[in-house]
Amino acid sequence: MEISNKKLSTDAFFAERKEVLGHWHTGKGVDFDEAVAYQRSIPREKRFGLKLAQAAEQNVTLIQPRAGVALYEEHIELLRFLESEGEADLLPTTVDSYTRLNRYNEAETGIEKSKETGRSMLNGFPIVNYGVDICRKVTSSLQNPVQVRHGTPDARLLTEISIAGGFTSYEGGGISYNIPYSKNHSLEKTIAHWQYTDRLVGLYEEAGVSINREPFGPLTGTLISPCISNSVAIIESLLAATQGVKDITVGYGQCGNLIQDVAAIRSLNILTREYLDKFGFNDVRVTTVFHQWMGGFPQDEAKAFGVISWGAAAAVLAKATKVIVKTPHEAMGVPTKEANAAGLRASKQLVSMLKDQDFRSIPAVVAESEIIMKEMRCILEKVEELGKGDFAVGTVAAFEAGVLDVPFAPSRYNAGKVMPARDNVGAVRFLETGNMPFTQDLIDFHRQKLEERARYEKRAVSFQMVIDDVYAIGKGFLVGRPK
Amino acid sequence: MNEKTIVTGVIGADVHAVGNKILAFALEQAGFKVVNLGVMVAQEEYIEAALETNADAILVSSLYGHGEIDCQGLREKCDEAGLKEIPLLAGGNLVVGKQNFEEVEKRFLAMGFTRVYPPGTAVEKSIADLKEILNI
């Protein structure tokens, strides 16, 4: 399969579209011109991108939950509860895992079984099965902008129905919704699928309707060093901008060391702008999202609130435009609406309370972000070189070569040679740098940081540190020390 | 090595890979021969792998909440394939939301599972159970 980072031609797009809308019967309900008119009728205060732009201007951090259940009336009730009782500024619709894999028959079974048993048998809202009209019922029942959040390698039909259904923001990307979410999808395929999604967003943009796009920052959510996730976010921003996307929110998942977390958002902001400008996308708006801790949580709800609040604090001190909020039920899976609202309120307290403090220019943060940017440049320059200037070609080659390598990813297209571990103050460093194109001084820096921890813990640098780190927060610590 | 073979993997449409990698590592450390099918494993794949490797137990993980749908019928399929007595263990976040674990356990035992584990179970617990079940 040939792939290149070029804008899809209108002919190619519409030929593909015919096929895409036939993937499930609800595809028939999508009419582009009618959907443009519908999107234009959505009030300004309910447009995702506008609310983000306003927050960026006012230097405040908005809060957004994750949420989705199988039955649509209950889904509406859930989201209403999160905006009234949880004080959410932005709303989600999290899509179930069957839909993410285009298994619409199984999603249908999930809907039926949920009706039978009276409890949600799906871990999200099956947008494709419901189709445009029910999505409009959802999006029009709420006071705040709503975004679709998922993890779908082939999201073409889902995008069509979502945007026609009144959602004004859409998460995902050809790398970030493949490597952490799939075992067998090739990158050529998913990049092509997401070029379709981005071109569709581009067509809406050209018709006067701006849809916010958000590459998924945290990847596997487990000890992902900022340089890896930031590089992926920038590549996906370039790919999206090429297809005509004008409003992008780049993201990062909290690692837990405050200095590193603030530095991650700072470097993400600076280099995303730099790269977009470098390739002529000066008119693309950039905002940022900070994800509260994505790894294992403590079972105890009070302790979970501690983790949640620390994430909210890091987000606001980094001046992220929004923060994605966890819940005290995180260790148990999908939360109740009350638990979800409680996580939101804890976060709201922190983002409001700390809004006048800004940690971005303290010297330790600046120094750490210089390191992250140096690492990112090593990676991004190599990707560009491998693709001879084409970031789609370069991405495929870079994953093959292990230049881009996401720890703990299920995809067989990921090298899996890179192994992260925390240093002695909890910042995420590398135990193995695999084939990442780092300079010798960067490799030495990481080694020295881990040796420092090993000396303190009186044990050798080893994979056991990684295991201890993965479970540490659930047990009440950041660094996984030996017993 | 204790000469016992364990087939493991994350069932259904679930892609949670972290615990799976660590579980496989810990089982190997404990001396088991591990056939790790990774994520997104279909019921048939567990059975094929168990038959091929003459496995002593199947360990099913599920983190995303659809475990109850995904695990239905696994015991019956094992029986049909000639794996009548094979121990089936399941653990993770098996259902959507925070539910009373005793209820969840009852439903899974009724489905023919040998052992069922609540969220947050330490690897050591499953390893100890495996050793007991397999008389090691």
Short mmCIF file of C-alpha atoms in Angstrom, two decimals, chain A residues 96-98 101 103 106 109-110 113 119-124 180-183 220 222 299 301 328-336 408-410 463-464 466-467 470-471 483, chain B residues 12-23 25-26 29 37-41 45 63-66 68-70 72 93 95-99 107 118-121 123-124:
data_model
loop_
_atom_site.label_atom_id
_atom_site.label_comp_id
_atom_site.label_asym_id
_atom_site.label_seq_id
_atom_site.Cartn_x
_atom_site.Cartn_y
_atom_site.Cartn_z
CA ASP A 96 -17.45 1.26 23.32
CA SER A 97 -14.72 -1.22 22.41
CA TYR A 98 -16.73 -3.23 19.85
CA LEU A 101 -13.02 -2.46 16.14
CA ARG A 103 -17.75 -4.96 15.26
CA GLU A 106 -21.48 -7.30 18.67
CA THR A 109 -25.83 -7.50 20.99
CA GLY A 110 -24.44 -5.22 23.71
CA LYS A 113 -28.32 -7.23 26.45
CA ARG A 119 -27.26 -2.41 33.25
CA SER A 120 -24.78 -1.22 30.62
CA MET A 121 -23.09 -4.22 29.05
CA LEU A 122 -20.92 -1.96 26.87
CA ASN A 123 -18.03 0.17 28.07
CA GLY A 124 -19.10 3.13 25.95
CA PRO A 180 -1.74 1.45 21.50
CA TYR A 181 -5.14 0.06 20.38
CA SER A 182 -4.53 -2.60 17.76
CA LYS A 183 -2.59 -5.79 17.22
CA THR A 220 -0.36 3.24 26.09
CA THR A 222 2.20 3.56 30.92
CA GLN A 299 -8.31 0.92 44.97
CA GLU A 301 -11.18 6.09 46.80
CA PRO A 328 -12.15 7.38 42.20
CA HIS A 329 -13.41 4.13 40.57
CA GLU A 330 -10.49 4.00 38.14
CA ALA A 331 -9.02 0.84 39.67
CA MET A 332 -12.40 -0.89 39.14
CA GLY A 333 -13.06 0.11 35.54
CA VAL A 334 -16.05 2.10 34.29
CA PRO A 335 -17.24 4.47 37.06
CA THR A 336 -20.72 5.39 38.27
CA PHE A 408 3.92 -1.60 26.18
CA ALA A 409 2.08 -1.30 22.87
CA PRO A 410 0.09 -4.32 21.61
CA PHE A 463 13.51 -4.81 34.30
CA GLN A 464 12.32 -5.41 37.86
CA VAL A 466 9.97 -1.26 35.43
CA ILE A 467 7.54 -3.74 36.98
CA VAL A 470 4.11 0.12 36.78
CA TYR A 471 2.37 -0.87 40.03
CA LYS A 483 10.46 -4.03 49.49
CA GLY B 12 -12.20 -10.26 23.13
CA ALA B 13 -11.71 -6.77 21.73
CA ASP B 14 -9.55 -5.71 24.66
CA VAL B 15 -6.11 -4.22 23.95
CA HIS B 16 -4.78 -3.71 27.48
CA ALA B 17 -1.22 -4.97 26.96
CA VAL B 18 0.71 -3.86 30.04
CA GLY B 19 -0.56 -6.34 32.62
CA ASN B 20 -0.40 -9.11 30.04
CA LYS B 21 3.30 -8.53 29.43
CA ILE B 22 4.05 -8.42 33.14
CA LEU B 23 1.88 -11.48 33.90
CA PHE B 25 7.05 -12.35 32.66
CA ALA B 26 6.05 -13.29 36.23
CA GLN B 29 9.91 -16.34 36.47
CA LEU B 37 -1.32 -14.94 22.96
CA GLY B 38 -1.16 -11.21 23.71
CA VAL B 39 -4.24 -9.00 23.40
CA MET B 40 -7.52 -9.36 21.50
CA VAL B 41 -7.65 -13.13 21.76
CA GLU B 45 -7.36 -19.10 19.83
CA LEU B 63 -9.65 -5.19 31.70
CA TYR B 64 -12.22 -3.30 29.66
CA GLY B 65 -15.55 -4.46 31.06
CA HIS B 66 -16.82 -6.71 28.27
CA GLU B 68 -18.78 -11.17 30.86
CA ILE B 69 -19.92 -11.25 27.24
CA ASP B 70 -16.53 -12.40 25.94
CA GLN B 72 -19.63 -16.84 27.79
CA ASN B 93 -12.00 -5.80 35.53
CA VAL B 95 -17.63 -6.42 34.22
CA VAL B 96 -18.71 -2.86 33.49
CA GLY B 97 -18.47 -0.73 36.60
CA LYS B 98 -17.99 -1.32 40.28
CA GLN B 99 -20.09 -4.37 41.12
CA ARG B 107 -21.68 -15.66 37.56
CA PRO B 118 -11.24 -9.24 41.45
CA PRO B 119 -9.53 -6.10 40.12
CA GLY B 120 -6.08 -5.48 41.56
CA THR B 121 -5.23 -9.10 42.40
CA VAL B 123 0.22 -11.87 40.28
CA GLU B 124 1.56 -13.92 43.21
#
